[in-house]
CSV table of C-alpha atoms and ligand atoms in Angstrom, one decimal:
chain,number,residue,atom,x,y,z
A,1134,MET,CA,13.2,-39.0,82.9
A,1135,ALA,CA,10.2,-38.2,80.8
A,1136,THR,CA,9.5,-40.7,78.1
A,1137,GLY,CA,8.2,-39.2,74.9
A,1138,THR,CA,5.3,-40.9,73.3
A,1139,LEU,CA,5.0,-41.0,69.6
A,1140,LYS,CA,1.5,-40.2,68.5
A,1141,ILE,CA,0.5,-41.6,65.2
A,1142,ARG,CA,-2.5,-39.9,63.8
A,1143,ARG,CA,-4.7,-42.3,62.0
A,1144,ARG,CA,-7.1,-41.1,59.4
A,1145,LEU,CA,-10.7,-41.9,60.3
A,1146,SER,CA,-12.7,-43.8,57.8
A,1147,VAL,CA,-16.0,-42.5,56.3
A,1148,GLU,CA,-17.9,-44.8,58.6
A,1149,GLU,CA,-16.1,-43.7,61.7
A,1150,TYR,CA,-16.7,-40.0,60.8
A,1151,CYS,CA,-20.4,-40.6,60.2
A,1152,GLU,CA,-20.9,-42.7,63.3
A,1153,GLY,CA,-19.2,-40.2,65.5
A,1154,ILE,CA,-21.0,-37.2,64.1
A,1155,ILE,CA,-24.4,-38.8,64.3
A,1156,LYS,CA,-23.7,-39.8,67.9
A,1157,GLY,CA,-22.9,-36.1,68.6
A,1158,ASN,CA,-19.3,-36.8,69.4
A,1159,ARG,CA,-17.6,-33.4,69.6
A,1160,ARG,CA,-14.1,-34.6,68.8
A,1161,THR,CA,-15.3,-36.3,65.6
A,1162,LEU,CA,-17.4,-33.3,64.7
A,1163,SER,CA,-14.4,-31.0,65.1
A,1164,LYS,CA,-12.2,-33.3,63.0
A,1165,ALA,CA,-14.9,-33.4,60.3
A,1166,LEU,CA,-15.1,-29.6,60.3
A,1167,THR,CA,-11.3,-29.5,59.9
A,1168,LEU,CA,-11.6,-31.9,57.0
A,1169,ALA,CA,-14.2,-29.7,55.5
A,1170,GLU,CA,-11.8,-26.7,55.6
A,1171,SER,CA,-8.9,-28.6,54.0
A,1172,GLN,CA,-8.0,-27.6,50.5
A,1173,LYS,CA,-6.3,-31.0,49.8
A,1174,GLN,CA,-8.0,-33.0,47.0
A,1175,GLU,CA,-8.1,-36.3,49.0
A,1176,ASP,CA,-9.6,-34.6,52.0
A,1177,ARG,CA,-12.3,-33.0,49.9
A,1178,GLN,CA,-13.1,-36.4,48.4
A,1179,LEU,CA,-13.3,-38.0,51.9
A,1180,PHE,CA,-15.3,-35.1,53.2
A,1181,GLN,CA,-17.9,-35.2,50.4
A,1182,GLU,CA,-18.4,-38.9,51.1
A,1183,VAL,CA,-19.0,-38.2,54.8
A,1184,LEU,CA,-21.4,-35.3,54.0
A,1185,GLN,CA,-23.4,-37.4,51.6
A,1186,LYS,CA,-23.8,-40.1,54.2
A,1187,VAL,CA,-25.0,-37.8,57.0
A,1188,MET,CA,-27.3,-35.8,54.7
A,1189,PRO,CA,-30.4,-37.7,56.0
A,1190,TYR,CA,-29.7,-36.3,59.4
A,1191,THR,CA,-29.4,-32.7,58.3
A,1192,GLY,CA,-31.9,-29.8,57.8
A,1193,LYS,CA,-33.7,-30.0,61.1
A,1194,SER,CA,-32.4,-26.9,62.8
A,1195,LEU,CA,-33.3,-23.3,62.9
A,1196,ARG,CA,-30.5,-21.4,61.2
A,1197,ILE,CA,-30.1,-17.9,62.6
A,1198,GLY,CA,-27.8,-15.3,61.0
A,1199,ILE,CA,-26.5,-12.3,62.9
A,1200,THR,CA,-24.5,-9.5,61.5
A,1201,GLY,CA,-23.3,-6.1,62.7
A,1202,LEU,CA,-20.2,-4.0,63.1
A,1203,PRO,CA,-17.5,-5.0,65.6
A,1204,GLY,CA,-18.5,-3.9,69.1
A,1205,ALA,CA,-22.3,-3.9,68.3
A,1206,GLY,CA,-22.8,-6.6,71.0
A,1207,LYS,CA,-23.2,-9.7,68.9
A,1208,SER,CA,-21.2,-12.1,71.0
A,1209,THR,CA,-22.8,-10.8,74.3
A,1210,LEU,CA,-26.2,-11.4,72.8
A,1211,ILE,CA,-25.2,-14.9,71.5
A,1212,GLU,CA,-23.8,-15.8,74.9
A,1213,ASN,CA,-27.0,-14.7,76.7
A,1214,ALA,CA,-29.5,-16.0,74.2
A,1215,GLY,CA,-27.5,-19.3,73.7
A,1216,THR,CA,-27.5,-19.9,77.4
A,1217,MET,CA,-31.3,-19.3,77.6
A,1218,LEU,CA,-32.0,-21.6,74.6
A,1219,ILE,CA,-29.9,-24.4,76.2
A,1220,GLY,CA,-32.0,-23.8,79.4
A,1221,GLN,CA,-35.1,-24.5,77.2
A,1222,GLY,CA,-33.6,-27.8,76.1
A,1223,HIS,CA,-31.9,-26.8,72.8
A,1224,GLN,CA,-28.4,-27.6,71.5
A,1225,VAL,CA,-26.7,-24.6,70.1
A,1226,ALA,CA,-23.9,-24.3,67.6
A,1227,VAL,CA,-22.2,-21.0,66.8
A,1228,LEU,CA,-20.3,-20.7,63.6
A,1229,ALA,CA,-18.4,-17.6,62.4
A,1230,VAL,CA,-18.0,-16.1,59.0
A,1231,ASP,CA,-15.1,-13.7,59.2
A,1232,PRO,CA,-13.6,-12.5,55.9
A,1233,SER,CA,-10.6,-11.0,57.7
A,1234,SER,CA,-9.5,-14.6,58.6
A,1235,ALA,CA,-8.8,-15.0,54.9
A,1236,VAL,CA,-6.2,-12.2,55.1
A,1237,THR,CA,-4.8,-12.8,58.6
A,1238,GLY,CA,-5.0,-16.5,58.6
A,1239,GLY,CA,-6.5,-16.3,62.1
A,1240,SER,CA,-9.9,-15.5,63.3
A,1241,ILE,CA,-11.3,-12.8,65.5
A,1242,LEU,CA,-14.7,-14.3,65.6
A,1243,GLY,CA,-16.0,-17.4,67.3
A,1244,ASP,CA,-13.2,-17.2,69.7
A,1245,LYS,CA,-14.2,-19.2,72.7
A,1246,THR,CA,-13.0,-16.7,75.2
A,1247,ARG,CA,-15.6,-14.2,73.9
A,1248,MET,CA,-18.4,-16.5,74.9
A,1249,SER,CA,-16.9,-18.1,77.9
A,1250,GLN,CA,-20.1,-19.3,79.7
A,1251,LEU,CA,-21.6,-20.7,76.5
A,1252,SER,CA,-18.5,-22.4,75.4
A,1253,SER,CA,-18.2,-24.3,78.7
A,1254,MET,CA,-21.6,-25.8,78.3
A,1255,PRO,CA,-21.8,-29.3,76.9
A,1256,GLN,CA,-24.9,-28.5,74.8
A,1257,ALA,CA,-23.0,-25.7,73.0
A,1258,PHE,CA,-20.4,-25.8,70.2
A,1259,ILE,CA,-18.5,-22.8,69.0
A,1260,ARG,CA,-16.4,-22.8,65.9
A,1261,PRO,CA,-14.2,-19.9,64.6
A,1262,SER,CA,-14.3,-19.0,60.9
A,1263,PRO,CA,-12.2,-21.2,58.6
A,1264,SER,CA,-9.1,-19.3,57.6
A,1265,GLY,CA,-7.1,-19.2,54.4
A,1266,HIS,CA,-10.1,-19.0,52.1
A,1267,SER,CA,-11.7,-16.2,50.1
A,1268,LEU,CA,-15.1,-14.9,51.3
A,1269,GLY,CA,-16.8,-17.2,48.8
A,1270,GLY,CA,-14.7,-20.1,50.1
A,1271,ILE,CA,-15.5,-19.3,53.8
A,1272,ALA,CA,-19.2,-19.1,53.0
A,1273,ALA,CA,-19.1,-22.5,51.2
A,1274,LYS,CA,-17.3,-24.1,54.2
A,1275,THR,CA,-19.7,-22.5,56.6
A,1276,ARG,CA,-22.7,-24.0,54.7
A,1277,GLU,CA,-21.1,-27.4,55.0
A,1278,SER,CA,-20.4,-26.8,58.7
A,1279,ILE,CA,-24.1,-26.1,59.3
A,1280,LEU,CA,-25.0,-29.4,57.8
A,1281,LEU,CA,-22.4,-31.3,59.9
A,1282,CYS,CA,-23.6,-29.5,63.1
A,1283,GLU,CA,-27.2,-30.5,62.3
A,1284,ALA,CA,-26.2,-34.1,61.8
A,1285,ALA,CA,-24.5,-33.9,65.2
A,1286,GLY,CA,-27.9,-33.0,66.8
A,1287,PHE,CA,-27.6,-29.2,67.1
A,1288,ASP,CA,-31.1,-27.8,66.6
A,1289,ILE,CA,-30.2,-24.1,66.7
A,1290,ILE,CA,-27.3,-22.9,64.5
A,1291,ILE,CA,-26.2,-19.3,64.9
A,1292,VAL,CA,-24.0,-17.9,62.1
A,1293,GLU,CA,-22.3,-14.8,63.2
A,1294,THR,CA,-20.4,-12.3,61.0
A,1295,VAL,CA,-18.9,-8.9,61.2
A,1296,GLY,CA,-19.8,-6.0,58.9
A,1297,ILE,CA,-22.9,-4.9,57.1
A,1298,GLY,CA,-21.8,-5.4,53.5
A,1299,GLN,CA,-21.3,-8.4,51.3
A,1300,THR,CA,-20.5,-10.8,54.2
A,1301,GLY,CA,-23.9,-10.0,55.7
A,1302,ALA,CA,-25.5,-10.9,52.4
A,1303,GLU,CA,-23.6,-14.2,52.4
A,1304,VAL,CA,-24.9,-15.1,55.8
A,1305,TYR,CA,-28.5,-14.1,54.8
A,1306,ASN,CA,-28.1,-16.6,52.0
A,1307,MET,CA,-27.4,-19.5,54.4
A,1308,THR,CA,-29.8,-18.9,57.2
A,1309,ASP,CA,-33.6,-19.0,57.9
A,1310,ILE,CA,-33.9,-15.9,60.0
A,1311,PHE,CA,-31.5,-13.0,59.6
A,1312,LEU,CA,-30.8,-10.4,62.3
A,1313,LEU,CA,-29.0,-7.1,61.7
A,1314,MET,CA,-27.6,-5.5,64.8
A,1315,LEU,CA,-27.3,-1.7,64.8
A,1316,LEU,CA,-26.2,0.9,67.3
A,1317,THR,CA,-27.4,4.5,67.8
A,1318,GLY,CA,-25.1,7.3,66.8
A,1319,ALA,CA,-22.8,5.1,64.8
A,1320,GLY,CA,-24.3,6.1,61.5
A,1321,ASP,CA,-25.1,2.4,61.1
A,1322,GLU,CA,-28.7,2.8,60.1
A,1323,LEU,CA,-27.8,5.0,57.1
A,1324,GLN,CA,-25.0,2.7,56.0
A,1325,ALA,CA,-27.2,-0.3,56.4
A,1326,VAL,CA,-30.0,1.3,54.4
A,1327,LYS,CA,-27.6,2.4,51.7
A,1328,LYS,CA,-26.1,-1.0,51.3
A,1329,GLY,CA,-29.5,-2.7,51.2
A,1330,ILE,CA,-28.6,-5.1,54.0
A,1331,SER,CA,-31.4,-3.8,56.1
A,1332,GLU,CA,-33.9,-4.9,53.4
A,1333,LEU,CA,-32.6,-8.5,53.9
A,1334,ALA,CA,-33.0,-8.4,57.6
A,1335,ASP,CA,-36.0,-10.2,59.2
A,1336,ILE,CA,-35.3,-8.5,62.5
A,1337,ILE,CA,-33.3,-5.3,63.0
A,1338,VAL,CA,-32.0,-5.2,66.6
A,1339,ILE,CA,-31.2,-1.8,67.9
A,1340,ASN,CA,-28.7,-2.8,70.6
A,1341,LYS,CA,-27.5,-1.1,73.8
A,1342,ALA,CA,-30.8,0.5,74.3
A,1343,ASP,CA,-30.0,1.2,78.0
A,1344,GLY,CA,-29.0,4.1,80.2
A,1345,ASN,CA,-28.6,7.4,78.3
A,1346,ASN,CA,-28.9,5.6,75.1
A,1347,GLU,CA,-32.5,4.4,75.6
A,1348,GLU,CA,-34.1,7.5,74.2
A,1349,LYS,CA,-31.8,7.8,71.2
A,1350,ALA,CA,-32.6,4.1,70.5
A,1351,GLN,CA,-36.3,4.9,70.5
A,1352,GLN,CA,-35.8,7.7,68.0
A,1353,MET,CA,-33.7,5.4,65.8
A,1354,LYS,CA,-36.5,2.8,65.8
A,1355,LYS,CA,-39.0,5.4,64.8
A,1356,SER,CA,-36.9,6.7,61.9
A,1357,LEU,CA,-36.1,3.3,60.6
A,1358,GLU,CA,-39.8,2.4,60.7
A,1359,GLN,CA,-40.5,5.6,58.7
A,1360,ILE,CA,-37.9,4.7,56.1
A,1361,PHE,CA,-39.3,1.2,55.6
A,1362,ASP,CA,-42.9,2.5,55.5
A,1363,GLN,CA,-41.9,5.1,52.9
A,1364,THR,CA,-40.0,2.7,50.7
A,1365,ASN,CA,-42.7,0.1,51.2
A,1366,LYS,CA,-40.0,-2.5,51.9
A,1367,HIS,CA,-41.2,-3.3,55.4
A,1368,GLY,CA,-42.2,-6.8,54.6
A,1369,ASN,CA,-42.6,-8.7,57.8
A,1370,LYS,CA,-39.6,-6.9,59.3
A,1371,ASN,CA,-39.4,-6.5,63.0
A,1372,ILE,CA,-37.5,-3.6,64.5
A,1373,LEU,CA,-36.7,-4.2,68.1
A,1374,LEU,CA,-34.9,-2.4,70.9
A,1375,HIS,CA,-32.5,-4.6,72.8
A,1376,SER,CA,-30.1,-4.5,75.7
A,1377,SER,CA,-28.0,-7.3,77.0
A,1378,LEU,CA,-28.2,-5.7,80.4
A,1379,LYS,CA,-31.9,-6.6,80.5
A,1380,SER,CA,-32.6,-10.3,80.2
A,1381,ASN,CA,-36.4,-9.7,79.5
A,1382,ARG,CA,-35.3,-7.9,76.2
A,1383,THR,CA,-33.4,-11.0,75.1
A,1384,GLU,CA,-36.4,-13.2,76.0
A,1385,HIS,CA,-38.5,-10.9,73.9
A,1386,LEU,CA,-36.1,-11.1,71.0
A,1387,LEU,CA,-36.1,-14.9,71.2
A,1388,ASP,CA,-40.0,-14.8,71.1
A,1389,ALA,CA,-39.8,-12.6,68.0
A,1390,ILE,CA,-37.5,-15.1,66.3
A,1391,SER,CA,-39.8,-18.0,67.2
A,1392,ASN,CA,-42.8,-16.1,65.9
A,1393,MET,CA,-41.0,-15.2,62.7
A,1394,GLN,CA,-40.1,-18.9,62.2
A,1395,LYS,CA,-43.7,-20.0,62.7
A,1396,HIS,CA,-45.0,-17.3,60.3
A,1397,LYS,CA,-42.4,-18.3,57.7
A,1398,MET,CA,-43.3,-22.0,58.1
A,1399,ARG,CA,-47.1,-21.4,57.8
A,1400,SER,CA,-46.6,-19.2,54.7
A,1401,GLY,CA,-44.3,-21.6,53.0
A,1402,GLN,CA,-41.4,-19.1,52.9
A,1403,PHE,CA,-39.3,-21.2,55.1
A,1404,LEU,CA,-39.1,-24.2,52.8
A,1405,GLN,CA,-39.0,-22.0,49.7
A,1406,LYS,CA,-35.9,-20.1,51.0
A,1407,ARG,CA,-34.1,-23.3,51.8
A,1408,LYS,CA,-34.8,-24.8,48.4
A,1409,THR,CA,-33.6,-21.6,46.7
A,1410,GLN,CA,-30.5,-21.6,48.9
A,1411,ASN,CA,-29.6,-25.2,48.0
A,1412,LEU,CA,-30.1,-24.5,44.3
A,1413,ASP,CA,-28.0,-21.3,44.5
A,1414,TRP,CA,-25.3,-23.2,46.3
A,1415,MET,CA,-25.3,-25.9,43.6
A,1416,HIS,CA,-25.0,-23.3,40.8
A,1417,ALA,CA,-22.2,-21.5,42.7
A,1418,GLU,CA,-20.3,-24.8,42.9
A,1419,ILE,CA,-20.8,-25.4,39.2
A,1420,ASN,CA,-19.4,-21.9,38.4
A,1421,LYS,CA,-16.4,-22.6,40.6
A,1422,LEU,CA,-15.7,-26.1,39.1
A,1423,LEU,CA,-16.1,-24.8,35.6
A,1424,ILE,CA,-13.6,-22.0,36.1
A,1425,GLN,CA,-11.2,-24.4,37.9
A,1426,ASP,CA,-11.6,-26.9,35.0
A,1427,PHE,CA,-10.9,-24.3,32.4
A,1428,TYR,CA,-7.8,-22.7,34.0
A,1429,GLU,CA,-6.3,-26.1,35.0
A,1430,SER,CA,-6.8,-27.6,31.5
A,1431,ASN,CA,-3.8,-28.4,29.3
A,1432,ILE,CA,-5.6,-26.6,26.5
A,1433,TYR,CA,-5.8,-23.4,28.4
A,1434,GLN,CA,-2.2,-23.7,29.6
A,1435,SER,CA,-0.9,-24.1,26.1
A,1436,ALA,CA,-3.1,-21.7,24.2
A,1437,SER,CA,-3.3,-18.8,26.8
A,1438,GLU,CA,0.2,-17.4,26.2
A,1439,ASN,CA,-0.5,-16.5,22.6
A,1440,TYR,CA,-3.8,-14.8,23.4
A,1441,GLU,CA,-2.3,-13.0,26.4
A,1442,LYS,CA,0.5,-11.6,24.2
A,1443,GLN,CA,-2.0,-10.3,21.6
A,1444,VAL,CA,-4.1,-8.6,24.3
A,1445,ILE,CA,-1.0,-7.0,25.9
A,1446,GLU,CA,0.2,-5.8,22.4
A,1447,GLY,CA,-3.3,-4.5,21.7
A,1448,SER,CA,-3.7,-6.5,18.5
A,1449,CYS,CA,-6.7,-8.4,19.9
A,1450,PRO,CA,-9.5,-7.0,22.0
A,1451,PRO,CA,-9.7,-8.8,25.5
A,1452,ALA,CA,-13.3,-9.9,25.0
A,1453,LEU,CA,-12.5,-11.4,21.6
A,1454,ALA,CA,-9.4,-13.2,23.1
A,1455,ALA,CA,-11.6,-14.6,25.9
A,1456,LYS,CA,-14.2,-15.8,23.3
A,1457,LYS,CA,-11.5,-17.5,21.2
A,1458,LEU,CA,-9.8,-19.1,24.2
A,1459,LEU,CA,-13.2,-20.6,25.2
A,1460,GLU,CA,-13.8,-21.8,21.6
A,1461,VAL,CA,-10.4,-23.6,21.7
A,1462,TYR,CA,-11.2,-25.1,25.1
A,1463,ARG,CA,-14.6,-26.4,24.0
A,1464,LYS,CA,-13.2,-27.8,20.8
A,1465,GLY,CA,-10.5,-29.5,22.8
A,1466,ILE,CA,-13.0,-31.1,25.2
A,1467,ASN,CA,-15.2,-32.3,22.3
A,1468,ASN,CA,-12.3,-33.9,20.6
A,1469,PHE,CA,-11.2,-35.6,23.8
B,1072,GDP,P1,-19.3,-7.8,69.1
B,1072,GDP,O1,-18.0,-7.3,68.6
B,1072,GDP,O2,-20.4,-7.3,68.2
B,1072,GDP,O3,-19.4,-9.3,69.3
B,1072,GDP,O4,-19.6,-7.0,70.5
B,1072,GDP,P2,-19.4,-7.6,72.0
B,1072,GDP,O5,-20.5,-8.5,72.4
B,1072,GDP,O6,-18.0,-8.1,72.2
B,1072,GDP,O7,-19.7,-6.2,72.8
B,1072,GDP,C1,-18.8,-5.1,72.7
B,1072,GDP,C2,-18.9,-4.3,74.0
B,1072,GDP,O8,-20.2,-3.8,74.3
B,1072,GDP,C3,-18.5,-5.2,75.3
B,1072,GDP,O9,-17.8,-4.4,76.1
B,1072,GDP,C4,-19.9,-5.5,75.9
B,1072,GDP,O10,-19.8,-5.7,77.3
B,1072,GDP,C5,-20.7,-4.2,75.5
B,1072,GDP,N1,-22.1,-4.6,75.4
B,1072,GDP,C6,-22.7,-5.6,74.7
B,1072,GDP,N2,-24.0,-5.5,74.7
B,1072,GDP,C7,-24.3,-4.4,75.4
B,1072,GDP,C8,-25.6,-3.8,75.8
B,1072,GDP,O11,-26.7,-4.3,75.5
B,1072,GDP,N3,-25.5,-2.7,76.5
B,1072,GDP,C9,-24.4,-2.1,76.9
B,1072,GDP,N4,-24.4,-0.9,77.6
B,1072,GDP,N5,-23.2,-2.6,76.6
B,1072,GDP,C10,-23.1,-3.8,75.8
């Protein structure tokens, strides 16, 4: 007869979390990332203490962002490039930012089965997008995940996302080098140019430049170069043809990333971008906390009904009601 064992999950202490993470223990790292994703107040508190303690071990990786529509070939590239980087002695973490996970509660990205070779390597770590958060929430968690992975010794962090809109911009804001992956014939280039995401990209990768597609890819490269020359927004942008069927193309892309990193370090852009990102992150947190404070306050709870009624009846303009509510809130805090 099988005997059931009762597993009692003990909460790790701050010290246990930190020690495990710094030693590169994958289980502890996974637990810490789960803690980071928790919305519970006590978990947040514990997590912030852990994060503060491991901060001296963070910041030493190259953070690479990669965005593109589903099917562009991102995970194939990450699988191949990640394996090559590990061959060179690196440790590679792959994190996903997937806004659809907020809706579905699951994640289509970062799924280990998509990068089977890479995920079986001890020097790699693949984490799907946190679910149950808004895009802003997912982005904040991903930023924290980057720091934890760095503290655990990963020196290359790849942040992958789907789409060429707002999510791409979020990933640009948390990485050092940002790659935009496009395909020929998908109308991608026009979309990307329209949405401005191509301006943010350090490297535009025209993927699947193989077989019958090779010539079209060459043409697309030329037309993109012309667009950037005309608008004078070329910057130091690289536009590269890539095919995961040709390993030398992936090596070439990795060289381009490495050269871009060196260039940014020499020019000071690398550190400047990180400083700006940290300050932006702090301000985004302030905004979030202020809004939370306001809506959760007793003052708002008791005063809002009256103002809402006036707005619905049309006896008070919404902007004036908002102003008055904030005045009541401020007065209440000052009297506290
Ligand atoms: P993702 O959704 O962007 O992660 O795309 P995947 O990496 O899953 O690739 C989608 C499909 O395109 C898969 O069937 C891949 O085998 C195929 N694929 C990926 N890269 C290339 C490439 O460079 N050339 C060709 N011909 N097919 C590719």
